[in-house]
CSV table of C-alpha atoms in Angstrom, one decimal:
chain,number,residue,atom,x,y,z
S,123,MET,CA,142.5,-46.6,44.4
S,124,LYS,CA,141.8,-42.9,44.8
S,125,ALA,CA,141.7,-42.6,41.0
S,126,PHE,CA,139.1,-45.4,40.8
S,127,HIS,CA,136.9,-43.6,43.4
S,128,LEU,CA,137.3,-40.4,41.5
S,129,LEU,CA,136.2,-42.0,38.3
S,130,LEU,CA,133.3,-43.7,40.0
S,131,GLY,CA,132.2,-40.5,41.6
S,132,THR,CA,132.4,-38.7,38.2
S,133,ALA,CA,130.4,-41.4,36.6
S,134,CYS,CA,127.7,-41.2,39.3
S,135,ILE,CA,127.5,-37.4,38.9
S,136,ALA,CA,127.2,-37.8,35.2
S,137,SER,CA,124.5,-40.4,35.6
S,138,LEU,CA,122.6,-38.2,38.0
S,139,GLY,CA,122.8,-35.3,35.6
S,140,MET,CA,121.3,-37.5,32.8
S,141,ALA,CA,118.5,-38.6,35.1
S,142,GLN,CA,117.8,-35.0,36.0
S,143,ALA,CA,117.8,-34.1,32.3
S,144,ALA,CA,115.0,-36.5,31.5
S,145,GLU,CA,111.7,-34.7,30.9
S,146,THR,CA,108.5,-36.2,32.3
S,147,LEU,CA,105.4,-35.7,30.3
S,148,THR,CA,102.0,-36.0,31.9
S,149,VAL,CA,99.6,-37.5,29.4
S,150,ALA,CA,95.8,-37.3,30.1
S,151,THR,CA,93.8,-39.9,28.2
S,152,VAL,CA,90.5,-41.8,28.1
S,153,ASN,CA,90.0,-45.3,29.5
S,154,ASN,CA,89.1,-47.1,26.3
S,155,ALA,CA,91.0,-50.1,24.8
S,156,ASP,CA,92.9,-48.2,22.1
S,157,MET,CA,94.3,-45.7,24.7
S,158,ILE,CA,95.1,-48.5,27.1
S,159,ARG,CA,97.0,-50.1,24.3
S,160,MET,CA,98.9,-46.9,23.6
S,161,GLN,CA,99.9,-46.7,27.2
S,162,ARG,CA,101.2,-50.2,27.1
S,163,LEU,CA,103.1,-49.8,23.8
S,164,SER,CA,104.6,-46.4,24.9
S,165,LYS,CA,107.3,-48.4,26.6
S,166,THR,CA,108.8,-48.7,23.2
S,167,PHE,CA,108.8,-44.9,22.9
S,168,GLU,CA,110.5,-44.5,26.2
S,169,ARG,CA,113.2,-47.0,25.1
S,170,GLN,CA,113.7,-45.0,21.9
S,171,HIS,CA,113.7,-41.7,23.8
S,172,PRO,CA,115.5,-42.3,27.2
S,173,ASP,CA,115.4,-38.5,27.8
S,174,ILE,CA,111.5,-38.6,27.9
S,175,LYS,CA,109.4,-40.3,30.6
S,176,LEU,CA,105.7,-40.6,30.5
S,177,ASN,CA,103.3,-40.2,33.4
S,178,TRP,CA,99.8,-41.4,32.5
S,179,VAL,CA,96.5,-40.1,33.9
S,180,VAL,CA,93.7,-42.4,32.5
S,181,LEU,CA,90.2,-41.3,33.2
S,182,GLU,CA,86.6,-42.1,32.4
S,183,GLU,CA,85.3,-40.1,29.4
S,184,ASN,CA,83.1,-37.6,31.2
S,185,VAL,CA,85.7,-37.1,34.0
S,186,LEU,CA,88.4,-36.6,31.4
S,187,ARG,CA,86.5,-33.9,29.6
S,188,GLN,CA,85.7,-32.1,32.9
S,189,ARG,CA,89.3,-32.2,34.1
S,190,LEU,CA,90.8,-31.0,30.9
S,191,THR,CA,88.3,-28.2,30.4
S,192,THR,CA,88.9,-26.9,33.9
S,193,ASP,CA,92.7,-27.2,33.6
S,194,ILE,CA,93.0,-25.5,30.2
S,195,ALA,CA,90.5,-22.7,30.9
S,196,THR,CA,92.4,-21.8,34.0
S,197,ASN,CA,95.8,-22.3,32.5
S,198,GLY,CA,96.5,-24.9,35.2
S,199,GLY,CA,99.3,-26.6,33.4
S,200,GLN,CA,98.7,-30.1,34.9
S,201,PHE,CA,99.1,-31.8,31.6
S,202,ASP,CA,101.6,-31.8,28.7
S,203,VAL,CA,99.5,-34.0,26.3
S,204,LEU,CA,95.7,-33.9,26.1
S,205,THR,CA,93.4,-36.5,24.6
S,206,ILE,CA,90.7,-34.4,23.0
S,207,GLY,CA,88.2,-34.5,20.2
S,208,MET,CA,87.3,-32.3,17.2
S,209,TYR,CA,85.0,-30.2,19.4
S,210,GLU,CA,87.8,-29.1,21.7
S,211,ALA,CA,90.4,-28.9,19.0
S,212,SER,CA,88.5,-26.3,17.0
S,213,LEU,CA,87.3,-24.2,20.0
S,214,TRP,CA,90.5,-24.3,22.1
S,215,GLY,CA,92.7,-23.8,19.1
S,216,ASP,CA,90.7,-20.7,18.2
S,217,LYS,CA,91.2,-19.4,21.7
S,218,GLY,CA,95.0,-19.9,21.5
S,219,TRP,CA,94.9,-22.6,24.3
S,220,LEU,CA,96.6,-25.2,22.1
S,221,ALA,CA,100.1,-25.3,20.5
S,222,PRO,CA,99.9,-25.5,16.7
S,223,MET,CA,101.0,-28.8,15.3
S,224,THR,CA,103.7,-27.4,12.9
S,225,ASP,CA,107.2,-28.6,12.1
S,226,LEU,CA,106.3,-32.3,12.2
S,227,PRO,CA,108.9,-34.9,11.3
S,228,ASP,CA,109.5,-35.3,7.6
S,229,ASP,CA,108.3,-39.0,7.7
S,230,TYR,CA,105.1,-38.1,9.5
S,231,ASP,CA,103.3,-37.7,6.1
S,232,LEU,CA,100.5,-35.4,7.0
S,233,ASP,CA,99.1,-35.8,3.5
S,234,ASP,CA,98.3,-39.4,4.4
S,235,VAL,CA,95.8,-38.3,7.0
S,236,PHE,CA,92.2,-38.0,5.6
S,237,PRO,CA,91.3,-34.4,4.7
S,238,SER,CA,88.1,-34.5,6.7
S,239,VAL,CA,90.0,-35.5,9.8
S,240,ARG,CA,92.7,-32.8,9.4
S,241,GLU,CA,90.0,-30.2,8.8
S,242,GLY,CA,88.1,-31.2,11.9
S,243,LEU,CA,91.2,-30.7,14.0
S,244,SER,CA,92.2,-27.4,12.4
S,245,VAL,CA,91.2,-23.7,12.6
S,246,ASP,CA,91.7,-21.5,9.5
S,247,GLY,CA,94.1,-24.1,8.1
S,248,THR,CA,96.2,-24.5,11.3
S,249,LEU,CA,96.3,-28.0,12.8
S,250,TYR,CA,95.9,-28.1,16.6
S,251,ALA,CA,95.8,-31.8,17.3
S,252,LEU,CA,97.1,-35.0,15.7
S,253,PRO,CA,94.5,-37.7,15.2
S,254,PHE,CA,95.0,-41.0,17.1
S,255,TYR,CA,92.0,-42.6,15.6
S,256,ALA,CA,88.8,-41.4,13.8
S,257,GLU,CA,85.4,-42.9,13.9
S,258,SER,CA,81.9,-42.8,12.6
S,259,SER,CA,79.0,-44.9,13.9
S,260,MET,CA,77.7,-48.2,12.7
S,261,THR,CA,75.3,-51.1,13.5
S,262,TYR,CA,76.7,-54.3,15.0
S,263,TYR,CA,74.5,-57.3,15.1
S,264,ARG,CA,74.6,-61.0,15.9
S,265,THR,CA,74.5,-63.0,12.6
S,266,ASP,CA,73.7,-66.3,14.4
S,267,LEU,CA,70.7,-64.8,16.2
S,268,PHE,CA,69.4,-63.2,13.0
S,269,GLU,CA,69.7,-66.5,11.2
S,270,GLN,CA,67.9,-68.4,13.9
S,271,ALA,CA,65.1,-65.9,13.9
S,272,GLY,CA,64.9,-65.9,10.1
S,273,LEU,CA,65.7,-62.2,9.9
S,274,GLN,CA,67.8,-60.3,7.3
S,275,MET,CA,69.7,-57.1,8.2
S,276,PRO,CA,69.5,-54.6,5.3
S,277,ASP,CA,72.6,-52.6,4.3
S,278,HIS,CA,70.8,-49.4,5.4
S,279,PRO,CA,68.4,-50.3,8.1
S,280,THR,CA,65.8,-47.8,9.5
S,281,TRP,CA,65.3,-47.2,13.1
S,282,THR,CA,61.8,-48.6,12.7
S,283,GLN,CA,63.3,-51.8,11.4
S,284,MET,CA,65.7,-51.9,14.2
S,285,ALA,CA,62.8,-51.7,16.7
S,286,GLU,CA,61.1,-54.6,14.9
S,287,PHE,CA,64.3,-56.7,15.1
S,288,ALA,CA,64.8,-55.8,18.7
S,289,GLU,CA,61.3,-57.0,19.6
S,290,LYS,CA,61.8,-60.4,18.0
S,291,LEU,CA,65.3,-60.9,19.5
S,292,HIS,CA,64.6,-59.6,23.0
S,293,LYS,CA,64.8,-62.6,25.4
S,294,PRO,CA,65.6,-61.2,28.9
S,295,GLY,CA,64.9,-64.5,30.5
S,296,GLU,CA,67.8,-65.9,28.5
S,297,ASP,CA,70.0,-62.8,29.3
S,298,GLN,CA,69.7,-61.7,25.7
S,299,TYR,CA,68.5,-58.1,25.0
S,300,GLY,CA,67.2,-56.9,21.7
S,301,ILE,CA,69.4,-53.8,21.5
S,302,CYS,CA,72.1,-52.0,23.5
S,303,LEU,CA,72.4,-48.2,23.2
S,304,ARG,CA,74.1,-45.4,25.1
S,305,GLY,CA,72.1,-44.2,28.1
S,306,LYS,CA,74.7,-42.7,30.3
S,307,ALA,CA,74.3,-39.0,30.7
S,308,GLY,CA,76.9,-36.8,28.9
S,309,TRP,CA,77.2,-34.6,25.8
S,310,GLY,CA,79.8,-37.1,24.5
S,311,GLU,CA,78.0,-40.2,25.9
S,312,ASN,CA,74.2,-40.6,25.4
S,313,MET,CA,73.8,-37.3,23.5
S,314,ALA,CA,76.2,-38.5,20.8
S,315,LEU,CA,73.8,-41.3,20.0
S,316,VAL,CA,70.6,-39.5,20.7
S,317,THR,CA,71.5,-36.6,18.4
S,318,THR,CA,72.1,-39.0,15.5
S,319,VAL,CA,68.8,-40.6,16.1
S,320,ALA,CA,67.2,-37.2,16.1
S,321,ASN,CA,69.0,-36.2,12.9
S,322,ALA,CA,67.7,-39.4,11.3
S,323,PHE,CA,64.1,-38.3,12.2
S,324,GLY,CA,64.7,-34.9,10.6
S,325,ALA,CA,65.3,-33.0,13.8
S,326,ARG,CA,68.0,-30.4,14.6
S,327,TRP,CA,69.3,-28.7,17.7
S,328,PHE,CA,68.7,-25.2,16.6
S,329,ASP,CA,66.9,-23.5,13.7
S,330,GLU,CA,68.7,-20.9,11.6
S,331,LYS,CA,68.1,-18.2,14.2
S,332,TRP,CA,69.6,-20.3,17.0
S,333,GLN,CA,66.2,-21.2,18.5
S,334,PRO,CA,66.1,-24.7,20.1
S,335,GLU,CA,63.6,-27.1,18.5
S,336,PHE,CA,63.0,-29.7,21.2
S,337,ASP,CA,59.3,-28.8,21.3
S,338,GLY,CA,59.0,-29.7,17.6
S,339,PRO,CA,57.4,-32.9,16.1
S,340,GLU,CA,60.8,-34.3,14.9
S,341,TRP,CA,62.4,-34.2,18.4
S,342,THR,CA,59.2,-35.5,20.0
S,343,LYS,CA,59.1,-38.6,17.6
S,344,ALA,CA,62.8,-39.2,18.0
S,345,ALA,CA,62.9,-38.9,21.8
S,346,ARG,CA,59.8,-41.0,22.3
S,347,PHE,CA,61.2,-43.7,20.0
S,348,TYR,CA,64.6,-43.8,21.7
S,349,VAL,CA,63.2,-44.0,25.2
S,350,ASP,CA,60.6,-46.6,24.2
S,351,LEU,CA,63.1,-48.7,22.3
S,352,LEU,CA,65.7,-48.9,25.1
S,353,SER,CA,63.1,-49.2,27.9
S,354,GLN,CA,61.4,-52.1,26.2
S,355,TYR,CA,64.2,-54.0,24.5
S,356,GLY,CA,67.4,-52.8,26.2
S,357,PRO,CA,69.3,-54.3,29.1
S,358,PRO,CA,68.5,-53.4,32.7
S,359,GLY,CA,70.2,-50.2,34.0
S,360,ALA,CA,70.6,-48.8,30.4
S,361,SER,CA,70.8,-45.3,31.8
S,362,SER,CA,74.2,-46.2,33.3
S,363,ASN,CA,75.7,-47.6,30.1
S,364,GLY,CA,78.1,-45.7,27.9
S,365,PHE,CA,80.5,-47.0,25.2
S,366,ASN,CA,82.6,-49.2,27.5
S,367,GLU,CA,79.6,-50.8,29.3
S,368,ASN,CA,77.8,-51.6,26.1
S,369,LEU,CA,80.9,-53.0,24.5
S,370,ALA,CA,81.3,-55.4,27.5
S,371,LEU,CA,77.6,-56.4,27.2
S,372,PHE,CA,77.9,-57.1,23.5
S,373,ASN,CA,81.2,-59.0,23.8
S,374,SER,CA,79.6,-61.2,26.5
S,375,GLY,CA,76.8,-62.2,24.2
S,376,LYS,CA,74.0,-60.2,25.8
S,377,CYS,CA,73.2,-57.8,23.0
S,378,ALA,CA,71.5,-58.9,19.8
S,379,MET,CA,72.3,-55.4,18.2
S,380,TRP,CA,74.4,-52.4,19.1
S,381,VAL,CA,74.7,-49.0,17.4
S,382,ASP,CA,77.9,-47.2,18.4
S,383,ALA,CA,81.4,-46.1,17.3
S,384,THR,CA,83.0,-47.8,14.4
S,385,VAL,CA,86.2,-48.1,16.4
S,386,ALA,CA,84.6,-51.0,18.3
S,387,GLY,CA,85.0,-53.2,15.2
S,388,SER,CA,88.4,-54.5,16.3
S,389,PHE,CA,87.2,-55.2,19.8
S,390,VAL,CA,84.0,-57.2,19.0
S,391,THR,CA,86.0,-59.4,16.5
S,392,ASP,CA,88.9,-60.0,19.0
S,393,GLU,CA,88.6,-63.6,20.3
S,394,SER,CA,90.6,-62.7,23.4
S,395,GLN,CA,87.9,-60.3,24.6
S,396,SER,CA,84.7,-61.3,22.7
S,397,LYS,CA,82.7,-64.5,23.1
S,398,VAL,CA,80.9,-63.7,19.9
S,399,ALA,CA,83.9,-62.7,17.7
S,400,ASP,CA,82.9,-65.0,14.9
S,401,LYS,CA,79.2,-64.1,15.0
S,402,VAL,CA,79.2,-60.4,14.4
S,403,GLY,CA,77.8,-58.6,11.4
S,404,PHE,CA,78.3,-55.0,10.4
S,405,THR,CA,76.2,-52.5,8.5
S,406,PHE,CA,75.6,-48.7,8.4
S,407,ALA,CA,74.1,-46.7,11.2
S,408,PRO,CA,70.3,-46.7,11.0
S,409,GLN,CA,68.4,-43.9,9.2
S,410,GLU,CA,64.7,-43.0,9.3
S,411,THR,CA,63.2,-40.1,7.3
S,412,THR,CA,66.7,-39.1,6.2
S,413,ASP,CA,70.2,-40.4,6.1
S,414,LYS,CA,71.6,-36.9,6.9
S,415,GLY,CA,73.4,-36.9,10.2
S,416,SER,CA,72.5,-40.5,11.0
S,417,ALA,CA,76.2,-41.5,11.6
S,418,TRP,CA,78.6,-39.3,13.5
S,419,LEU,CA,82.1,-38.1,12.8
S,420,TYR,CA,84.6,-37.9,15.6
S,421,SER,CA,88.3,-38.3,16.4
S,422,TRP,CA,90.2,-38.9,19.5
S,423,ALA,CA,93.4,-36.8,19.0
S,424,LEU,CA,96.5,-35.7,20.9
S,425,ALA,CA,97.1,-32.0,21.6
S,426,ILE,CA,99.5,-29.9,23.5
S,427,PRO,CA,98.3,-27.1,25.8
S,428,THR,CA,100.2,-23.8,25.5
S,429,SER,CA,100.6,-24.0,29.3
S,430,SER,CA,103.0,-27.0,28.9
S,431,GLN,CA,106.6,-26.2,29.6
S,432,GLN,CA,107.8,-29.2,27.6
S,433,LYS,CA,106.2,-28.6,24.2
S,434,ASP,CA,109.1,-30.1,22.1
S,435,ALA,CA,109.1,-33.3,24.0
S,436,ALA,CA,105.3,-33.4,23.9
S,437,LYS,CA,105.3,-33.0,20.2
S,438,THR,CA,107.9,-35.8,19.8
S,439,PHE,CA,105.5,-38.1,21.7
S,440,THR,CA,102.3,-37.0,19.9
S,441,ALA,CA,104.0,-37.4,16.5
S,442,TRP,CA,105.2,-40.9,17.5
S,443,ALA,CA,101.8,-42.1,18.8
S,444,THR,CA,99.9,-41.0,15.7
S,445,SER,CA,102.5,-42.1,13.1
S,446,LYS,CA,102.8,-44.8,10.6
S,447,ASP,CA,105.5,-46.4,12.8
S,448,TYR,CA,103.0,-46.7,15.7
S,449,ALA,CA,100.5,-48.3,13.4
S,450,LYS,CA,103.2,-50.8,12.3
S,451,LEU,CA,104.0,-51.5,15.9
S,452,VAL,CA,100.3,-52.2,16.7
S,453,ALA,CA,100.1,-54.5,13.7
S,454,GLU,CA,103.2,-56.4,14.8
S,455,THR,CA,102.2,-56.8,18.5
S,456,ASP,CA,98.4,-57.0,18.5
S,457,GLY,CA,97.5,-57.8,14.9
S,458,VAL,CA,96.8,-55.7,11.9
S,459,ALA,CA,93.0,-55.4,12.6
S,460,ASN,CA,93.8,-53.5,15.8
S,461,VAL,CA,95.6,-50.6,14.0
S,462,PRO,CA,94.0,-47.3,15.1
S,463,PRO,CA,91.3,-46.8,12.3
S,464,GLY,CA,89.9,-43.9,10.4
S,465,THR,CA,92.9,-41.5,10.2
S,466,ARG,CA,95.3,-42.6,7.4
S,467,GLU,CA,94.7,-43.7,3.9
S,468,SER,CA,97.7,-46.0,4.1
S,469,THR,CA,95.9,-48.0,6.9
S,470,TYR,CA,93.3,-49.2,4.4
S,471,ASN,CA,95.6,-51.4,2.4
S,472,GLU,CA,94.8,-54.9,1.1
S,473,GLN,CA,96.1,-56.6,4.2
S,474,TYR,CA,94.1,-54.5,6.6
S,475,MET,CA,90.9,-54.7,4.5
S,476,ALA,CA,91.2,-58.5,4.5
S,477,ALA,CA,91.8,-58.7,8.3
S,478,ALA,CA,89.2,-56.2,9.3
S,479,PRO,CA,85.6,-57.2,8.3
S,480,PHE,CA,84.3,-53.8,9.6
S,481,ALA,CA,86.8,-51.7,7.6
S,482,GLU,CA,84.7,-51.1,4.5
S,483,ILE,CA,81.6,-49.9,6.5
S,484,THR,CA,83.9,-47.7,8.6
S,485,LEU,CA,85.6,-46.1,5.6
S,486,GLU,CA,82.4,-45.4,3.7
S,487,SER,CA,80.7,-44.0,6.8
S,488,LEU,CA,83.6,-41.6,7.4
S,489,LYS,CA,83.5,-40.5,3.8
S,490,GLN,CA,79.7,-39.8,3.9
S,491,ALA,CA,79.7,-37.9,7.3
S,492,ASP,CA,79.3,-34.2,6.7
S,493,PRO,CA,79.5,-32.0,9.8
S,494,ALA,CA,78.6,-28.9,7.8
S,495,SER,CA,75.2,-30.5,6.8
S,496,PRO,CA,74.0,-32.7,9.7
S,497,SER,CA,70.3,-32.3,9.3
S,498,ALA,CA,67.6,-32.4,6.7
S,499,LYS,CA,66.9,-28.8,7.5
S,500,PRO,CA,69.5,-25.9,7.3
S,501,VAL,CA,71.4,-25.3,10.5
S,502,PRO,CA,73.7,-22.4,11.7
S,503,TYR,CA,76.2,-24.8,13.3
S,504,VAL,CA,78.8,-27.3,12.4
S,505,GLY,CA,78.7,-30.8,14.0
S,506,ILE,CA,76.7,-34.0,13.5
S,507,GLN,CA,76.5,-35.4,17.1
S,508,LEU,CA,77.4,-32.1,18.7
S,509,VAL,CA,77.2,-28.4,18.1
S,510,THR,CA,80.5,-26.7,17.8
S,511,ILE,CA,79.9,-23.7,20.1
S,512,PRO,CA,81.6,-23.1,23.5
S,513,GLU,CA,78.2,-23.4,25.3
S,514,PHE,CA,77.4,-26.8,24.0
S,515,GLN,CA,79.5,-28.7,26.5
S,516,ALA,CA,77.3,-27.4,29.4
S,517,ILE,CA,74.1,-27.5,27.5
S,518,GLY,CA,74.6,-31.0,26.1
S,519,THR,CA,75.5,-32.4,29.5
S,520,GLN,CA,72.3,-30.9,31.0
S,521,VAL,CA,70.2,-32.3,28.1
S,522,GLY,CA,71.9,-35.6,28.5
S,523,LYS,CA,70.9,-35.8,32.2
S,524,MET,CA,67.3,-35.1,31.3
S,525,PHE,CA,67.2,-37.8,28.6
S,526,SER,CA,68.7,-40.2,31.1
S,527,ALA,CA,66.0,-39.3,33.6
S,528,ALA,CA,63.3,-40.0,31.0
S,529,LEU,CA,64.9,-43.3,30.3
S,530,THR,CA,64.6,-44.3,34.0
S,531,GLY,CA,61.0,-43.2,34.1
S,532,GLN,CA,61.6,-40.2,36.3
S,533,MET,CA,59.7,-37.9,33.9
S,534,PRO,CA,57.5,-38.5,30.8
S,535,VAL,CA,59.2,-37.8,27.4
S,536,GLU,CA,57.0,-34.7,26.7
S,537,GLN,CA,57.6,-33.2,30.1
S,538,MET,CA,61.4,-33.8,29.6
S,539,LEU,CA,61.4,-32.1,26.2
S,540,THR,CA,59.6,-29.1,27.6
S,541,ALA,CA,62.2,-28.8,30.3
S,542,VAL,CA,65.0,-29.3,27.8
S,543,GLN,CA,63.5,-26.6,25.5
S,544,GLN,CA,63.2,-24.1,28.4
S,545,SER,CA,66.7,-24.7,29.8
S,546,THR,CA,68.4,-24.6,26.4
S,547,THR,CA,66.5,-21.4,25.4
S,548,ARG,CA,67.5,-19.8,28.7
S,549,GLU,CA,71.2,-20.7,28.3
S,550,MET,CA,71.4,-19.6,24.7
S,551,LYS,CA,69.8,-16.2,25.5
S,552,ARG,CA,72.3,-15.9,28.4
S,553,ALA,CA,75.1,-16.6,26.0
S,554,GLY,CA,73.9,-13.8,23.6
S,555,TYR,CA,72.6,-15.9,20.6
S,556,PRO,CA,72.1,-15.1,17.9
S,557,LYS,CA,75.5,-13.5,17.6
């Protein structure tokens, strides 16, 4: 009997030792559908790696960016895996705040990842984040409403045409709005969309000497157009709507058109979440006087801060979540059309192309997006819907708040642009530009 108790005690001690040996990774991510899916499917990862446990912190986009920026700049060490974009990857990697993504598993097949995506997450050839998905922007529209109205969506619509369509399709009395666009303030929310509109009108954030150009004719036309379009033909409370809110509106049948991230393609065609899944058409993001910079390039990626004490375990997880095996798992559990898009050439096989009616537009938009040449005029910066300088996060957020204020009628467009010009000029001078 004593021998039994001794064995039992030894087994308990061994079990306790194994439990203590398990590493817990804190993963910070954004509250969109793809990341929620990753959290759900990560149970598979934990079964495959019983020595690694995952603690999830899921946040709204603006809050996530604020939390991560504060934590990494202060070396806080709250998180082991960060969900970031190309903007942060290049700037934080350059500062030495992110662990290089080297020594990946042999079967990871980094060469399968699109070169433009790899380059956007690298600094001087060193990769600092692994892409979970990549996106451009596109136009979603209701084929049934267009047919009923006798309208034809062109392959490459202009913003002027979009306004004409919105006017004819806007029926607020029937809870149907001509167009849904981002209005929620934030450099990664409304300014992502607004900047592509401005690019299409020939505008740019800065001239070649880093002087802001918000008082120029291109920005004036673009800003007035955006505010008038959304004020007249958008849903009520548009200034509060970001990606998630507009996705919900479109899927509930309240938006005749929507211009936003290509990653939404699998959501709007999913019958379990979209009432209009069989009535959605896809085409390129609108252009106007130019097509340069009219569609963005972005990637949500997973990175490891140098402050993490569990880098090896964190790399094991990030490699799994961005791998071909993860894509296969999504296809098996949620359907092939829901595989994270835009990162791997192998994703765009015959089966995927047949299952995903948005895939061709997505792929072509990603190929055409050129962050090094985002405007009809020369620029001193890299980035289509953003400017890859450390100061942009604060500047872009402030500008986003002013555009949101113009959208709610708190200030006229011209007054708003004057304020934007003054505040941006002041911040750039304070930061020492040109450098």
